[in-house]
Tab-separated table of C-alpha atoms and ligand atoms in Angstrom:
chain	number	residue	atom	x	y	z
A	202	UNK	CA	-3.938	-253.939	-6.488
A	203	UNK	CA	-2.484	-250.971	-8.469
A	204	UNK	CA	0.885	-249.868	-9.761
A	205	UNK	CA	1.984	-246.160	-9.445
A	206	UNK	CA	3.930	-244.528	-12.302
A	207	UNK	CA	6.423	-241.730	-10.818
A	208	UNK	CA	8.694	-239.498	-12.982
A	209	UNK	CA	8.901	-235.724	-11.714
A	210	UNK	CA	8.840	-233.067	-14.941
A	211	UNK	CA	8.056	-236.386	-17.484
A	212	UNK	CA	5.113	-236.696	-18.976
A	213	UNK	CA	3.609	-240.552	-18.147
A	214	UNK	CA	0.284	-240.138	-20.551
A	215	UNK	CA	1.631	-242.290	-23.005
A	216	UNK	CA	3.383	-244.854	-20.755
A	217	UNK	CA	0.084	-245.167	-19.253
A	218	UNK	CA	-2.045	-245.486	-22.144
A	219	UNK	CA	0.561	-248.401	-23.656
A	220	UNK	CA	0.219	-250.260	-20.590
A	221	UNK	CA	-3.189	-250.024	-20.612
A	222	UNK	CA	-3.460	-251.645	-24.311
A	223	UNK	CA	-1.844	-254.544	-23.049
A	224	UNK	CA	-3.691	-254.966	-20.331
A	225	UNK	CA	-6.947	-252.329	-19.483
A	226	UNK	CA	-7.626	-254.405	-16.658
A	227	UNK	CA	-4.778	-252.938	-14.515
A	228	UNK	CA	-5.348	-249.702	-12.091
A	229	UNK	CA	-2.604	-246.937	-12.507
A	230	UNK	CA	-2.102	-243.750	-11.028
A	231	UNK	CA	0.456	-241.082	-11.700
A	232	UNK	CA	2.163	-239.647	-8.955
A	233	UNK	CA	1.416	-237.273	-7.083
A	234	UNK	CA	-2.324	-238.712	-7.879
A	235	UNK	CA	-2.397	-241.685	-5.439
A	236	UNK	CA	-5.905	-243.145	-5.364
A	237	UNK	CA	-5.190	-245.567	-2.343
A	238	UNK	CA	-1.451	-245.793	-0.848
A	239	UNK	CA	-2.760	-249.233	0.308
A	240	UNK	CA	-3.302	-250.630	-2.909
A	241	UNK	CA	0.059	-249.503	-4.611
A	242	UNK	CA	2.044	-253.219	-5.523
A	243	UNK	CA	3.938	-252.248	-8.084
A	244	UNK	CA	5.735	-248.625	-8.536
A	245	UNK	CA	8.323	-247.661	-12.119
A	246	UNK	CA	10.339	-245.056	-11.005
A	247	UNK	CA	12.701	-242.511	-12.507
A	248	UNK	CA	14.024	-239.718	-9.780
A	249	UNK	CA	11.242	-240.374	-7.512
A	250	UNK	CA	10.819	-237.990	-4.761
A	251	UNK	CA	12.638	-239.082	-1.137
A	252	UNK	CA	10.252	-240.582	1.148
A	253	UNK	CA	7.783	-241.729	-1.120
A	254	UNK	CA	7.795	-245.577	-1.557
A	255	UNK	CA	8.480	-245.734	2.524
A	256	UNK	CA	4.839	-244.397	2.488
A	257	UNK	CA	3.235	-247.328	0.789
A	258	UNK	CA	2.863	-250.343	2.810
A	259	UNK	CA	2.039	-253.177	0.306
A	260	UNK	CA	4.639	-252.080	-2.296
A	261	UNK	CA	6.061	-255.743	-3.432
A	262	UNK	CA	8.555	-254.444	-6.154
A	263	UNK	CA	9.973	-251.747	-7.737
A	264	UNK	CA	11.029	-250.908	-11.157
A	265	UNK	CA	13.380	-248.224	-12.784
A	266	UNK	CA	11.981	-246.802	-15.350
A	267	UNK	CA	15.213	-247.198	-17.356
A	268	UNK	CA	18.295	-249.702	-17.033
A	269	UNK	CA	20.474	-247.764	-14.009
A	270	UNK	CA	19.068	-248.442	-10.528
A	271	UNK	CA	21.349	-246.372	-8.262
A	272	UNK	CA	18.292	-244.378	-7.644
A	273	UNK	CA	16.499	-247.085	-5.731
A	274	UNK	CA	19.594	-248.628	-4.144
A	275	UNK	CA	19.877	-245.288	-2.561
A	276	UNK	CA	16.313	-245.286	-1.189
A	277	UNK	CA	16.229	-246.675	1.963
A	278	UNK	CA	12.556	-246.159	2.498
A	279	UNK	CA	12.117	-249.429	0.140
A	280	UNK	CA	12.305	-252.670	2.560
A	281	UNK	CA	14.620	-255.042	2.005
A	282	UNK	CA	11.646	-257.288	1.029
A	283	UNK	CA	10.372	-255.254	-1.956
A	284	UNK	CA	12.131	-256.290	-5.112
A	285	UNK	CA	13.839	-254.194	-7.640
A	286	UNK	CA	13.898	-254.539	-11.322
A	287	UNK	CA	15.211	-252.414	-14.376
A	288	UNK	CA	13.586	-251.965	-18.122
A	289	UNK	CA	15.928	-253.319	-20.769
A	290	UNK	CA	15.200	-253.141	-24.313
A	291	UNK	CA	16.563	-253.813	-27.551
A	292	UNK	CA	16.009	-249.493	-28.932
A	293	UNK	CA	18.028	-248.784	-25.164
A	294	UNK	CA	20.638	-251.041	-26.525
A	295	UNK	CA	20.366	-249.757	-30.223
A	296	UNK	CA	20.574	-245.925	-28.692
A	297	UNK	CA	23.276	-246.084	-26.514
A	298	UNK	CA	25.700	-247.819	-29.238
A	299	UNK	CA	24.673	-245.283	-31.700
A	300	UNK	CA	25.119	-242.442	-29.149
A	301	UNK	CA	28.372	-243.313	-28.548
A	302	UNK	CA	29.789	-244.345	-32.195
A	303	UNK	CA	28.616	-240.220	-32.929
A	304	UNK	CA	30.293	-239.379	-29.851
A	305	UNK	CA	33.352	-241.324	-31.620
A	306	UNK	CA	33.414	-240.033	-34.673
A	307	UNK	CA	32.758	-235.851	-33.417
A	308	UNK	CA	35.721	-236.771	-31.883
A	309	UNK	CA	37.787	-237.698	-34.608
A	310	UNK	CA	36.229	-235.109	-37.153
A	311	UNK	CA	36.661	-232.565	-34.873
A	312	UNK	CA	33.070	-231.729	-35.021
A	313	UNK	CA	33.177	-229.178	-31.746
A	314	UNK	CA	35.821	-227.297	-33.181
A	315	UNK	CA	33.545	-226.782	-36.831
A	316	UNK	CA	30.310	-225.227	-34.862
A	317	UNK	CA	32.670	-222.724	-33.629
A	318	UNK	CA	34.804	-221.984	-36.482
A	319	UNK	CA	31.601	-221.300	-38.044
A	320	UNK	CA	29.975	-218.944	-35.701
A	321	UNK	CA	33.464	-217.251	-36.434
A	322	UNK	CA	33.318	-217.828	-40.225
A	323	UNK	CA	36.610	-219.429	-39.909
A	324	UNK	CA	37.756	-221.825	-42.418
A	325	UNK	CA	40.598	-224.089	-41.452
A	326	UNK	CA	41.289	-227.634	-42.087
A	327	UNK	CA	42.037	-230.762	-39.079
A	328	UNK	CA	43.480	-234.041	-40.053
A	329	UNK	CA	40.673	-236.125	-39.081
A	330	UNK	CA	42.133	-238.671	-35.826
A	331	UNK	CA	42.797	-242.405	-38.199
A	332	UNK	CA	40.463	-244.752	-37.011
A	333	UNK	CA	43.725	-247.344	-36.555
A	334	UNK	CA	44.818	-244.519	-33.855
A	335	UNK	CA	41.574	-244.791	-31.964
A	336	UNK	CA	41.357	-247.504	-29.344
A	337	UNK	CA	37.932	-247.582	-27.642
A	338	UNK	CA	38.063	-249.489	-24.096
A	339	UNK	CA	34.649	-250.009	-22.309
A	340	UNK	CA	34.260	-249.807	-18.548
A	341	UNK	CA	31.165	-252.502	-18.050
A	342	UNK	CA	30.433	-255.197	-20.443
A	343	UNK	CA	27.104	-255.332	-19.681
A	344	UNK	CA	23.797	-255.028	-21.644
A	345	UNK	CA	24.605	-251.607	-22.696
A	346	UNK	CA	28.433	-252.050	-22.958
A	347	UNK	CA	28.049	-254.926	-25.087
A	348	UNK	CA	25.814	-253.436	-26.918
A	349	UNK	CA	28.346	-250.426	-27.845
A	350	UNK	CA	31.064	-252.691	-28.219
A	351	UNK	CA	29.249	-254.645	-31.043
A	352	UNK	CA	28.485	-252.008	-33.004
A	353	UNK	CA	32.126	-250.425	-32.478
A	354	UNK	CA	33.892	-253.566	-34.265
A	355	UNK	CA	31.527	-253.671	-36.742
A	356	UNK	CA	32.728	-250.315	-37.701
A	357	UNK	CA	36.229	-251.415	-37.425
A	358	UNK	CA	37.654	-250.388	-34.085
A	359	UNK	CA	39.714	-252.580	-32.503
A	360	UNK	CA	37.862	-252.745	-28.583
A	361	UNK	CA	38.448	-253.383	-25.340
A	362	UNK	CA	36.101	-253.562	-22.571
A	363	UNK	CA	36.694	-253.854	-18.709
A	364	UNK	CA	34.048	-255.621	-16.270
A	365	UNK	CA	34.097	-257.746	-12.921
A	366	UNK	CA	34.238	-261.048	-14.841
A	367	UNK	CA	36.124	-262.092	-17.674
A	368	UNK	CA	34.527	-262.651	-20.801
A	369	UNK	CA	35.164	-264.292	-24.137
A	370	UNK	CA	33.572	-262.278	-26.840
A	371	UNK	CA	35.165	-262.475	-29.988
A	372	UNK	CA	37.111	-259.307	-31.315
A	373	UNK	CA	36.591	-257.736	-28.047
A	374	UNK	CA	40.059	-258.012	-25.225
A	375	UNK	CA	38.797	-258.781	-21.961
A	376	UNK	CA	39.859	-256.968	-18.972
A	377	UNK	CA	38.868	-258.081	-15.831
A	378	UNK	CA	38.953	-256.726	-11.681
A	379	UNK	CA	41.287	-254.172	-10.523
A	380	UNK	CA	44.119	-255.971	-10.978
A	381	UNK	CA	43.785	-255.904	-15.011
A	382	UNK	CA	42.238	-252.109	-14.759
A	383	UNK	CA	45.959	-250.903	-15.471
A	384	UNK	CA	46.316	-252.893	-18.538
A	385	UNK	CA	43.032	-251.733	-19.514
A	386	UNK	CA	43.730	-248.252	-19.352
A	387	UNK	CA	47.504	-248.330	-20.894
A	388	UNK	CA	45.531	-250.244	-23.770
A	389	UNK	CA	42.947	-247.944	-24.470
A	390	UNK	CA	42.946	-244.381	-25.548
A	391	UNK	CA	38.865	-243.722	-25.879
A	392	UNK	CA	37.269	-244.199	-22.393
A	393	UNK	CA	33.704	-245.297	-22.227
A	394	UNK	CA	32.053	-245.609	-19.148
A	395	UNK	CA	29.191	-247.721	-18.777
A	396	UNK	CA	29.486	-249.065	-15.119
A	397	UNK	CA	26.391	-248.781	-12.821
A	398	UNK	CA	26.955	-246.811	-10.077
A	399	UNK	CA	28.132	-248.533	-6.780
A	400	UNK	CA	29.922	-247.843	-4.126
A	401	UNK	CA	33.334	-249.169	-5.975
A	402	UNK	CA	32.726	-247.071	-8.888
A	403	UNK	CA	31.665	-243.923	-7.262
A	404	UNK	CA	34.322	-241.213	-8.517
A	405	UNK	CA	36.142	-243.606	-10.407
A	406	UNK	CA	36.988	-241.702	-13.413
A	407	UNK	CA	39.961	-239.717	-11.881
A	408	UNK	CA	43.114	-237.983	-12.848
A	409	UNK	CA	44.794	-241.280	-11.667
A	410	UNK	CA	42.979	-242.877	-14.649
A	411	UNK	CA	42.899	-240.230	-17.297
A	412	UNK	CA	47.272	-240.087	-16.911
A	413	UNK	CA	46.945	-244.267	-17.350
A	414	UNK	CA	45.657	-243.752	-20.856
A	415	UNK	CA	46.872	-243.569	-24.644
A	416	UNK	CA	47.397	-240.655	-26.009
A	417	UNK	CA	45.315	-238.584	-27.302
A	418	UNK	CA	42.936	-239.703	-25.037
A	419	UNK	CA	39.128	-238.864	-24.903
A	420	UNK	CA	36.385	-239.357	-22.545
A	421	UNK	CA	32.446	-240.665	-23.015
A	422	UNK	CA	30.609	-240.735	-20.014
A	423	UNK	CA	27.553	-242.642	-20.295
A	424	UNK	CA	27.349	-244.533	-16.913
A	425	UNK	CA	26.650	-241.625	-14.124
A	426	UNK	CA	27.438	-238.382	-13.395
A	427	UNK	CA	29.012	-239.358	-10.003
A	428	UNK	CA	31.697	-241.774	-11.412
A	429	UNK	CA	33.430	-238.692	-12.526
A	430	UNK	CA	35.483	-236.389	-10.300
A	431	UNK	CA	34.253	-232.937	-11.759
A	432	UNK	CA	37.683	-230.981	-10.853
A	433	UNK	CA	40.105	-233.954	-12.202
A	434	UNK	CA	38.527	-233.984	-15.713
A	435	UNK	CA	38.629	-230.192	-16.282
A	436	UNK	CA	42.721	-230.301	-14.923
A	437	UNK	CA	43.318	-233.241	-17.354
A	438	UNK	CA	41.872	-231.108	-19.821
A	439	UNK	CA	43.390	-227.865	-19.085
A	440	UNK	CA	47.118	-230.302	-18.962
A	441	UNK	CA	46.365	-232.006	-22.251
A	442	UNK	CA	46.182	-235.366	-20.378
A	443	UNK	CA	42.680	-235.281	-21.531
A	444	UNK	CA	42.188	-234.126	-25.306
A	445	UNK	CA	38.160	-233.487	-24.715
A	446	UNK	CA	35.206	-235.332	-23.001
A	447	UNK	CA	31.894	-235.896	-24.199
A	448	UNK	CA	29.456	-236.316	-21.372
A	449	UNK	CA	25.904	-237.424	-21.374
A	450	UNK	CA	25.253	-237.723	-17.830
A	451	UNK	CA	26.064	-235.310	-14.699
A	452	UNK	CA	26.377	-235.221	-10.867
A	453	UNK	CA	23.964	-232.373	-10.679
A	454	UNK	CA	20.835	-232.799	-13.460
A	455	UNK	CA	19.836	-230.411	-14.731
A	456	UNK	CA	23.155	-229.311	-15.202
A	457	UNK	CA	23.333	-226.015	-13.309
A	458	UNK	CA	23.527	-222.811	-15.666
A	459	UNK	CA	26.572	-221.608	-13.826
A	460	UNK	CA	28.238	-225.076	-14.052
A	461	UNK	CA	31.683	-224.775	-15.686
A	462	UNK	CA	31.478	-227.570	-18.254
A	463	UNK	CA	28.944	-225.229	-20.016
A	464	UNK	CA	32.250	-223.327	-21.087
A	465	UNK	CA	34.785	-225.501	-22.374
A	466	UNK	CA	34.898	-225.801	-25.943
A	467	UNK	CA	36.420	-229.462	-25.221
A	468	UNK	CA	33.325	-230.861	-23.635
A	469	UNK	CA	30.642	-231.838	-25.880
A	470	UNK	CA	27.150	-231.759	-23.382
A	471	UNK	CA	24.146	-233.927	-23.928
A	472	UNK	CA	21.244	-233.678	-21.251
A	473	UNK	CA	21.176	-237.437	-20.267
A	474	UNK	CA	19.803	-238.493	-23.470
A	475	UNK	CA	22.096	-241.261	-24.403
A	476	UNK	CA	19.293	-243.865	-24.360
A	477	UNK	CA	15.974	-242.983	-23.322
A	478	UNK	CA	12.833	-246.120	-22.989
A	479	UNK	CA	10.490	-245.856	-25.305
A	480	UNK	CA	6.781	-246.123	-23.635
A	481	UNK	CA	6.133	-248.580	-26.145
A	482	UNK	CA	8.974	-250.860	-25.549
A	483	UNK	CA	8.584	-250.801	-21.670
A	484	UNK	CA	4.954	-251.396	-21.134
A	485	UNK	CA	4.570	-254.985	-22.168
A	486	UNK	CA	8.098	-255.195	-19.824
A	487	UNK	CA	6.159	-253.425	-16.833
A	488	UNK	CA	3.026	-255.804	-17.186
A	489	UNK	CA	4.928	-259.171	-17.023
A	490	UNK	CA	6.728	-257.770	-13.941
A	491	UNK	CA	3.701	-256.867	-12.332
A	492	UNK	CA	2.192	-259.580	-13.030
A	493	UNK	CA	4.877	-261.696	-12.056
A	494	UNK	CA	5.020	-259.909	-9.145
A	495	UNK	CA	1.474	-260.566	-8.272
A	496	UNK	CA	1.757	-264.126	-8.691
A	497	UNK	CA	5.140	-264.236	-6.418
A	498	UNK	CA	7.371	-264.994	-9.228
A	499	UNK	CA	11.019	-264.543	-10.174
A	500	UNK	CA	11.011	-260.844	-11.725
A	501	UNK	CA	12.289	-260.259	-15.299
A	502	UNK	CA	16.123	-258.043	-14.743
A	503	UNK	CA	15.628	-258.710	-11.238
A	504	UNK	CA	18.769	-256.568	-9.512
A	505	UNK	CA	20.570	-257.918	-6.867
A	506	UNK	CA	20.950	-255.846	-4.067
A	507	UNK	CA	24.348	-257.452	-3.022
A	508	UNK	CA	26.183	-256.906	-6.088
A	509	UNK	CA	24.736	-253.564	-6.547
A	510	UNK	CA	23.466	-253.686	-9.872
B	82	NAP	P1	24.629	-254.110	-16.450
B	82	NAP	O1	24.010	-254.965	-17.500
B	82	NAP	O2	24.265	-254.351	-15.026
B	82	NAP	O3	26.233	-254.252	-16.613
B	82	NAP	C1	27.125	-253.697	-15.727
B	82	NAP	C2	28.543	-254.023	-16.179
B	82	NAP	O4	29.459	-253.354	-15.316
B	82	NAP	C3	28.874	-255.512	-16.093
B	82	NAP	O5	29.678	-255.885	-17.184
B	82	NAP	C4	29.679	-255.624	-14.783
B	82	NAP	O6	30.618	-256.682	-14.766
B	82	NAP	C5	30.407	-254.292	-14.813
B	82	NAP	N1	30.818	-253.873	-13.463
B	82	NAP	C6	30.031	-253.582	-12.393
B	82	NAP	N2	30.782	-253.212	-11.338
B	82	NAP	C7	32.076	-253.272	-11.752
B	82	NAP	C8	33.327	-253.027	-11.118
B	82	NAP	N3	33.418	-252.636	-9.833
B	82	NAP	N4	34.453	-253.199	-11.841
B	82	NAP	C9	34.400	-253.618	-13.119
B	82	NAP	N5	33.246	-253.870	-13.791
B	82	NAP	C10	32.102	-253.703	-13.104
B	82	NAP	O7	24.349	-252.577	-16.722
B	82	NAP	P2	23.866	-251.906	-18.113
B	82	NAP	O8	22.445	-252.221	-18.388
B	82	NAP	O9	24.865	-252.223	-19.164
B	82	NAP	O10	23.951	-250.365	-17.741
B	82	NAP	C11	25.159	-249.759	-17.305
B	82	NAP	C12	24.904	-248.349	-16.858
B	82	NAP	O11	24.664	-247.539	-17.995
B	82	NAP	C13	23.615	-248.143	-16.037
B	82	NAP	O12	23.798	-248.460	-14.715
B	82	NAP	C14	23.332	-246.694	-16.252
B	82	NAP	O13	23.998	-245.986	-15.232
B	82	NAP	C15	23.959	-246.401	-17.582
B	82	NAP	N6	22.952	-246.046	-18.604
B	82	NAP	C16	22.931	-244.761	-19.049
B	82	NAP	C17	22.021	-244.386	-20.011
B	82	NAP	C18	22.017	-242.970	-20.530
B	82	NAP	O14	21.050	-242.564	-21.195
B	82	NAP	N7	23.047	-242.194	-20.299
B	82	NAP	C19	21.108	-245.320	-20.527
B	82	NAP	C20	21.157	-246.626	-20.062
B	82	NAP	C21	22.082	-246.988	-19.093
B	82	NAP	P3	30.143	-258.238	-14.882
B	82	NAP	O15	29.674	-258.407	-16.300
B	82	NAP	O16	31.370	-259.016	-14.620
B	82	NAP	O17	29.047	-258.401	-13.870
């Protein structure tokens, strides 16, 4: 019995060595080092190379080593049999709100615009955007969306948030399905995506979606780099249908040098840092799943496969 960590270009030391101090008992190996394919139960994966869990024949259940899971929905090397699980934790939660409140207010102070008016020694006052004229509207209500949206009315935004089900969370206006989407969006002029990425929300941020909004509208992707349609958001930009975007994730990471975003002033670029697990936090979360696992258990954030997330 062993479980594989596998993260190309991260360095695993210290998830390894918190896992270990809760329990030394349990065999790991990094990938590429894999002592014995035939022992492998258990693999926590983030962007793990093609092919590679096909090639381990006891592998009983997967986990990502963050909270999306497109990666090993895509895989179709796992069996159907393995399960799949995701790492939640309260500093993922804490992160991602505070990631995008920033992302919120740079907006509003114009922050963008002040690192290049400096680098031009140019001194000239914005009006900063009223917080009364900023209505943030959250695509998935999930663990991370809710997490944003909590910490978005307790700064005093008035939020909405958008999600397969309807929910009743107070100060927040539910949207729910496609057929409130259009409400959503006329509603809401600061678009937050947060949706895992499925096959019905694969290029969903659009022109079509960017014209629905408030103006001035603003764009924080969070969720994935393929819900956005590169080409639509730079033509909403360059048409003012877009004021600016601030973008954490990408459909090509690394974001290629020669990518275009690199140039707009508009876009504010973060390298998929939104919310990153601490090892700390997701060790004692990889050990009861592996555990669990062993013993044939229900897994802890178990995904399920139908639903896509
Ligand atoms: P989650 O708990 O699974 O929540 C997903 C939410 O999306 C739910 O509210 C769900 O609705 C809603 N949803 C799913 N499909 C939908 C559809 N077709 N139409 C409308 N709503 C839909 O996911 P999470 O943990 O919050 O994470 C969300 C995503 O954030 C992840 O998949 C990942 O891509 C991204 N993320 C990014 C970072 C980063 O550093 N940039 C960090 C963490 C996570 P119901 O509630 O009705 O089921």
């Amino acid at each position: 019995m062993s479980l594989l960590l596998v993260a190309p270009n991260r360095n695993l030391k210290a998830l390894k060595e918190a896992i270990l101090e809760e329990d030394p008992n349990i065999e790991i190996d990094i990938w590429p080092a894999i002592s014995n394919k035939e022992k492998v139960n258990f693999a926590v994966c983030w962007k793990h190379p093609d092919h590679l869990l096909g090639q381990l024949p006891n592998l009983q259940a997967v986990s990502s080593l963050g909270a999306g899971v497109n990666h090993l929905l895509n895989d179709d090397g796992i069996s159907e049999n393995t399960k799949l699980c995701r790492i939640v934790t309260p500093t993922l939660k804490e992160q991602i709100a505070d990631y995008v409140l920033n992302a919120i207010s740079n907006y509003r102070h114009h922050t963008l615009q002040y690192i290049t008016d400096k680098k031009n020694s140019r001194w000239e006052q914005q009006y900063t955007l009223l917080k009364k004229n900023c209505t943030p509207g959250i695509m998935g209500l999930g663990e991370m969306g809710l997490s944003v949206a909590s910490l978005l009315v307790k700064n005093g935004y008035q939020v909405n948030g958008w999600s397969n089900s309807k929910k009743e969370i107070e100060h927040i206006t539910s949207y729910a399905g496609e057929e409130e989407f259009e409400a959503f969006l006329n509603d809401t002029n600061i678009l937050i995506c947060l949706l895992p990425l499925t096959q019905e929300t694969k290029d969903i941020l659009d022109l079509s979606v960017f014209q629905k909004l408030k103006q001035p509208a603003y764009l924080i992707n969070v969720g994935r780099g393929e819900h956005l349609v590169e080409e639509d958001l730079i033509y909403a930009l360059d048409t003012e249908t877009l004021d600016g975007a601030c973008l954490d994730v990408f459909n090509e990471e690394p974001l290629p040098a020669k990518h275009t975003f690199w140039n707009r002033s508009n876009i504010m670029i973060t390298p998929h840092i939104a919310a990153v697990t601490p090892p700390e936090e997701a060790a004692p979360i990889i050990v009861e799943n592996y555990k669990r696992t062993l013993s044939g258990m229900e897994l802890k954030n178990e995904v399920d496969r139908k639903r896509g997330y």
